[in-house]
Short mmCIF file of C-alpha atoms in Angstrom, two decimals:
data_model
loop_
_atom_site.label_atom_id
_atom_site.label_comp_id
_atom_site.label_asym_id
_atom_site.label_seq_id
_atom_site.Cartn_x
_atom_site.Cartn_y
_atom_site.Cartn_z
CA UNK A 1 75.54 -76.47 86.78
CA UNK A 2 78.94 -76.25 85.07
CA UNK A 3 79.62 -78.79 82.66
CA UNK A 4 83.13 -79.73 84.56
CA UNK A 5 81.27 -80.66 87.80
CA UNK A 6 78.87 -83.06 85.71
CA UNK A 7 82.12 -84.36 84.03
CA UNK A 8 84.00 -85.10 87.23
CA UNK A 9 81.02 -86.78 88.74
CA UNK A 10 80.65 -88.90 85.66
CA UNK A 11 84.27 -89.93 85.79
CA UNK A 12 83.90 -90.78 89.58
CA UNK A 13 80.86 -93.01 88.99
CA UNK A 14 82.54 -94.56 85.83
CA UNK A 15 85.48 -95.62 87.70
CA UNK A 16 83.52 -96.91 90.64
CA UNK A 17 81.65 -99.16 88.31
CA UNK A 18 84.81 -100.16 86.62
CA UNK A 19 86.62 -101.18 89.81
CA UNK A 20 83.33 -102.92 90.92
CA UNK A 21 83.19 -100.31 93.78
CA UNK A 22 79.60 -100.10 92.45
CA UNK A 23 78.76 -103.68 91.81
CA UNK A 24 76.59 -104.89 88.91
CA UNK A 25 73.22 -104.37 89.26
CA UNK A 26 73.61 -102.15 92.49
CA UNK A 27 70.91 -99.30 92.70
CA UNK A 28 72.48 -95.87 92.23
CA UNK A 29 70.71 -93.62 94.45
CA UNK A 30 71.31 -89.83 93.59
CA UNK A 31 71.09 -88.66 97.06
CA UNK A 32 73.81 -91.32 98.23
CA UNK A 33 76.12 -90.63 95.44
CA UNK A 34 75.95 -86.73 95.90
CA UNK A 35 76.71 -87.08 99.57
CA UNK A 36 79.68 -89.80 98.90
CA UNK A 37 80.74 -87.34 96.17
CA UNK A 38 80.46 -84.09 98.01
CA UNK A 39 77.99 -82.53 95.52
CA UNK A 40 74.28 -81.61 94.93
CA UNK A 41 72.12 -84.12 93.38
CA UNK A 42 72.02 -82.15 90.09
CA UNK A 43 75.53 -83.12 88.61
CA UNK A 44 74.66 -86.63 89.90
CA UNK A 45 71.33 -86.92 88.00
CA UNK A 46 72.97 -85.43 84.71
CA UNK A 47 75.99 -87.91 85.10
CA UNK A 48 73.56 -90.74 85.55
CA UNK A 49 71.70 -89.89 82.39
CA UNK A 50 75.03 -89.58 80.30
CA UNK A 51 76.26 -93.01 81.52
CA UNK A 52 72.84 -94.43 80.68
CA UNK A 53 73.22 -93.22 77.23
CA UNK A 54 76.93 -95.08 77.36
CA UNK A 55 75.31 -98.31 78.63
CA UNK A 56 76.97 -98.23 81.95
CA UNK A 57 73.71 -97.44 83.89
CA UNK A 58 70.42 -98.96 83.07
CA UNK A 59 66.87 -97.17 84.20
CA UNK A 60 64.12 -99.51 85.15
CA UNK A 61 60.44 -98.40 85.21
CA UNK A 62 59.78 -97.09 88.52
CA UNK A 63 62.98 -98.51 89.95
CA UNK A 64 65.52 -95.86 89.11
CA UNK A 65 68.97 -96.34 88.09
CA UNK A 66 71.43 -99.20 88.65
CA UNK A 67 74.71 -100.46 87.40
CA UNK A 68 74.42 -102.41 84.24
CA UNK A 69 75.07 -106.16 84.42
CA UNK A 70 77.12 -107.76 81.54
CA UNK A 71 75.54 -111.19 80.07
CA UNK A 72 76.32 -113.18 77.08
CA UNK A 73 73.84 -111.30 74.85
CA UNK A 74 75.31 -107.66 75.69
CA UNK A 75 78.67 -108.88 74.79
CA UNK A 76 77.94 -110.63 71.55
CA UNK A 77 75.77 -107.38 70.58
CA UNK A 78 78.76 -105.11 71.56
CA UNK A 79 81.45 -107.26 70.00
CA UNK A 80 79.36 -107.95 66.90
CA UNK A 81 79.62 -104.11 66.24
CA UNK A 82 83.25 -104.01 66.94
CA UNK A 83 83.96 -107.04 65.07
CA UNK A 84 82.50 -105.61 61.95
CA UNK A 85 83.55 -102.04 61.84
CA UNK A 86 86.35 -101.57 63.96
CA UNK A 87 88.92 -103.31 61.77
CA UNK A 88 87.83 -101.47 58.74
CA UNK A 89 88.00 -98.07 60.55
CA UNK A 90 91.73 -98.86 61.47
CA UNK A 91 92.68 -100.00 58.18
CA UNK A 92 91.48 -96.79 56.92
CA UNK A 93 93.13 -94.71 59.56
CA UNK A 94 96.47 -96.34 58.79
CA UNK A 95 96.13 -95.88 55.05
CA UNK A 96 95.45 -92.20 56.05
CA UNK A 97 98.67 -91.74 58.29
CA UNK A 98 98.46 -88.91 60.67
CA UNK A 99 99.46 -88.40 64.59
CA UNK A 100 96.98 -90.83 66.06
CA UNK A 101 99.45 -93.59 66.10
CA UNK A 102 101.58 -91.59 68.72
CA UNK A 103 98.28 -91.31 70.90
CA UNK A 104 97.96 -95.12 70.61
CA UNK A 105 101.49 -95.70 71.71
CA UNK A 106 101.22 -93.54 74.66
CA UNK A 107 98.09 -95.12 75.71
CA UNK A 108 99.77 -98.72 75.45
CA UNK A 109 102.64 -97.29 77.57
CA UNK A 110 100.44 -96.31 80.26
CA UNK A 111 98.39 -99.45 80.19
CA UNK A 112 101.69 -101.37 80.81
CA UNK A 113 102.15 -99.29 84.08
CA UNK A 114 98.33 -99.76 85.16
CA UNK A 115 98.89 -103.62 84.44
CA UNK A 116 101.92 -103.71 86.64
CA UNK A 117 99.84 -101.79 89.18
CA UNK A 118 96.79 -104.35 89.01
CA UNK A 119 94.78 -101.10 88.30
CA UNK A 120 91.92 -102.63 86.30
CA UNK A 121 89.78 -99.65 85.91
CA UNK A 122 92.68 -97.69 84.77
CA UNK A 123 93.80 -100.62 82.36
CA UNK A 124 90.12 -100.82 80.80
CA UNK A 125 90.04 -97.18 80.29
CA UNK A 126 93.44 -96.98 78.67
CA UNK A 127 92.32 -100.19 76.79
CA UNK A 128 89.59 -98.26 75.38
CA UNK A 129 91.62 -95.28 74.51
CA UNK A 130 94.21 -97.44 72.72
CA UNK A 131 91.45 -98.59 70.49
CA UNK A 132 89.97 -95.28 70.04
CA UNK A 133 93.41 -93.66 69.04
CA UNK A 134 93.71 -96.39 66.42
CA UNK A 135 90.44 -95.68 64.56
CA UNK A 136 90.19 -91.92 65.17
CA UNK A 137 91.88 -91.07 61.89
CA UNK A 138 89.55 -93.20 59.78
CA UNK A 139 87.93 -90.18 58.12
CA UNK A 140 84.49 -90.97 58.65
CA UNK A 141 83.08 -89.16 61.67
CA UNK A 142 79.84 -91.20 61.63
CA UNK A 143 81.81 -94.63 61.88
CA UNK A 144 83.94 -92.98 64.71
CA UNK A 145 80.95 -92.05 66.48
CA UNK A 146 79.47 -95.17 66.32
CA UNK A 147 82.37 -96.98 67.55
CA UNK A 148 82.84 -94.38 70.47
CA UNK A 149 79.39 -94.85 71.34
CA UNK A 150 80.12 -98.55 72.64
CA UNK A 151 83.27 -97.83 74.15
CA UNK A 152 81.98 -97.58 77.71
CA UNK A 153 80.07 -100.96 77.35
CA UNK A 154 83.40 -102.43 75.93
CA UNK A 155 85.33 -101.36 79.07
CA UNK A 156 82.74 -102.90 81.37
CA UNK A 157 82.53 -106.14 79.21
CA UNK A 158 86.53 -106.03 79.49
CA UNK A 159 86.45 -105.96 83.29
CA UNK A 160 84.00 -108.74 83.27
CA UNK A 161 86.07 -110.79 81.03
CA UNK A 162 89.23 -110.22 83.28
CA UNK A 163 87.32 -111.27 86.25
CA UNK A 164 85.98 -114.54 84.56
CA UNK A 165 89.05 -115.45 82.49
CA UNK A 166 92.31 -113.15 83.12
CA UNK A 167 93.81 -112.35 79.93
CA UNK A 168 95.03 -108.85 80.14
CA UNK A 169 98.59 -109.63 79.63
CA UNK A 170 97.97 -111.44 76.38
CA UNK A 171 95.72 -108.64 75.13
CA UNK A 172 98.59 -106.16 75.78
CA UNK A 173 100.77 -108.34 73.59
CA UNK A 174 98.22 -108.38 71.04
CA UNK A 175 97.98 -104.63 71.17
CA UNK A 176 101.63 -104.38 70.66
CA UNK A 177 101.47 -106.46 67.54
CA UNK A 178 98.67 -104.40 66.05
CA UNK A 179 100.61 -101.13 66.85
CA UNK A 180 103.55 -102.64 65.23
CA UNK A 181 101.73 -103.34 61.88
CA UNK A 182 99.91 -100.06 61.94
CA UNK A 183 103.24 -98.19 62.57
CA UNK A 184 104.67 -100.20 59.66
CA UNK A 185 101.93 -98.78 57.15
CA UNK A 186 100.53 -102.62 57.18
CA UNK A 187 96.98 -101.45 57.04
CA UNK A 188 95.47 -104.90 56.11
CA UNK A 189 97.61 -106.69 58.73
CA UNK A 190 96.65 -104.63 61.44
CA UNK A 191 93.03 -104.88 60.70
CA UNK A 192 93.28 -108.60 60.56
CA UNK A 193 95.15 -108.79 64.01
CA UNK A 194 92.69 -106.53 65.53
CA UNK A 195 89.55 -108.58 64.19
CA UNK A 196 91.16 -111.71 65.63
CA UNK A 197 91.97 -109.70 68.82
CA UNK A 198 88.48 -108.70 69.17
CA UNK A 199 86.89 -112.21 68.42
CA UNK A 200 89.44 -113.80 70.50
CA UNK A 201 88.27 -112.18 73.62
CA UNK A 202 84.77 -112.55 73.00
CA UNK A 203 85.13 -116.14 72.54
CA UNK A 204 87.05 -116.53 75.86
CA UNK A 205 84.46 -114.35 77.61
CA UNK A 206 81.56 -116.42 76.26
CA UNK A 207 83.37 -119.69 77.46
CA UNK A 208 83.81 -118.39 81.08
CA UNK A 209 80.26 -117.21 81.11
CA UNK A 210 79.11 -120.59 80.19
#
């Protein structure tokens, strides 16, 4: 099966999860998804395996695949990684310079449009792209991969947080301030603002989850 077919199915399922079209905890039946997407079961099976690796899908023993459910423990674990690693990665990326800030600015502009449309799925993915663009030039491929590996879960947690305590406009303002510091070459300031951005969102989410 061509990789492009699996990629298209993966993106369709990812978007359905992030829009809640596929609800948290919902079983993911290969045949049903294949019929829905107009493909065979093979790309669906491969996409579910990939989404399991990124955390959006879980496989239970003898129970098949289902949409992952965000709880306080998951959020703490993912955001612990981000809070520990991402500010330092961004600090290094700003010091190194490079074209990554233009990508971050483009993602931020598109996110403004998605926010105006009320498209939470698109906004969560652009939010993810904004963060990735900021740390992409850190110069350490292993650090980049570690952060990339949690980005799907971060997007799912973000959507859950926006449902529990809407704060997307606030986070856009924080993104703007982070990008402004990065473009000015203020690496330590960008890292500081990013750290507060990450922990602030987690605090609001945990409070909303009780």
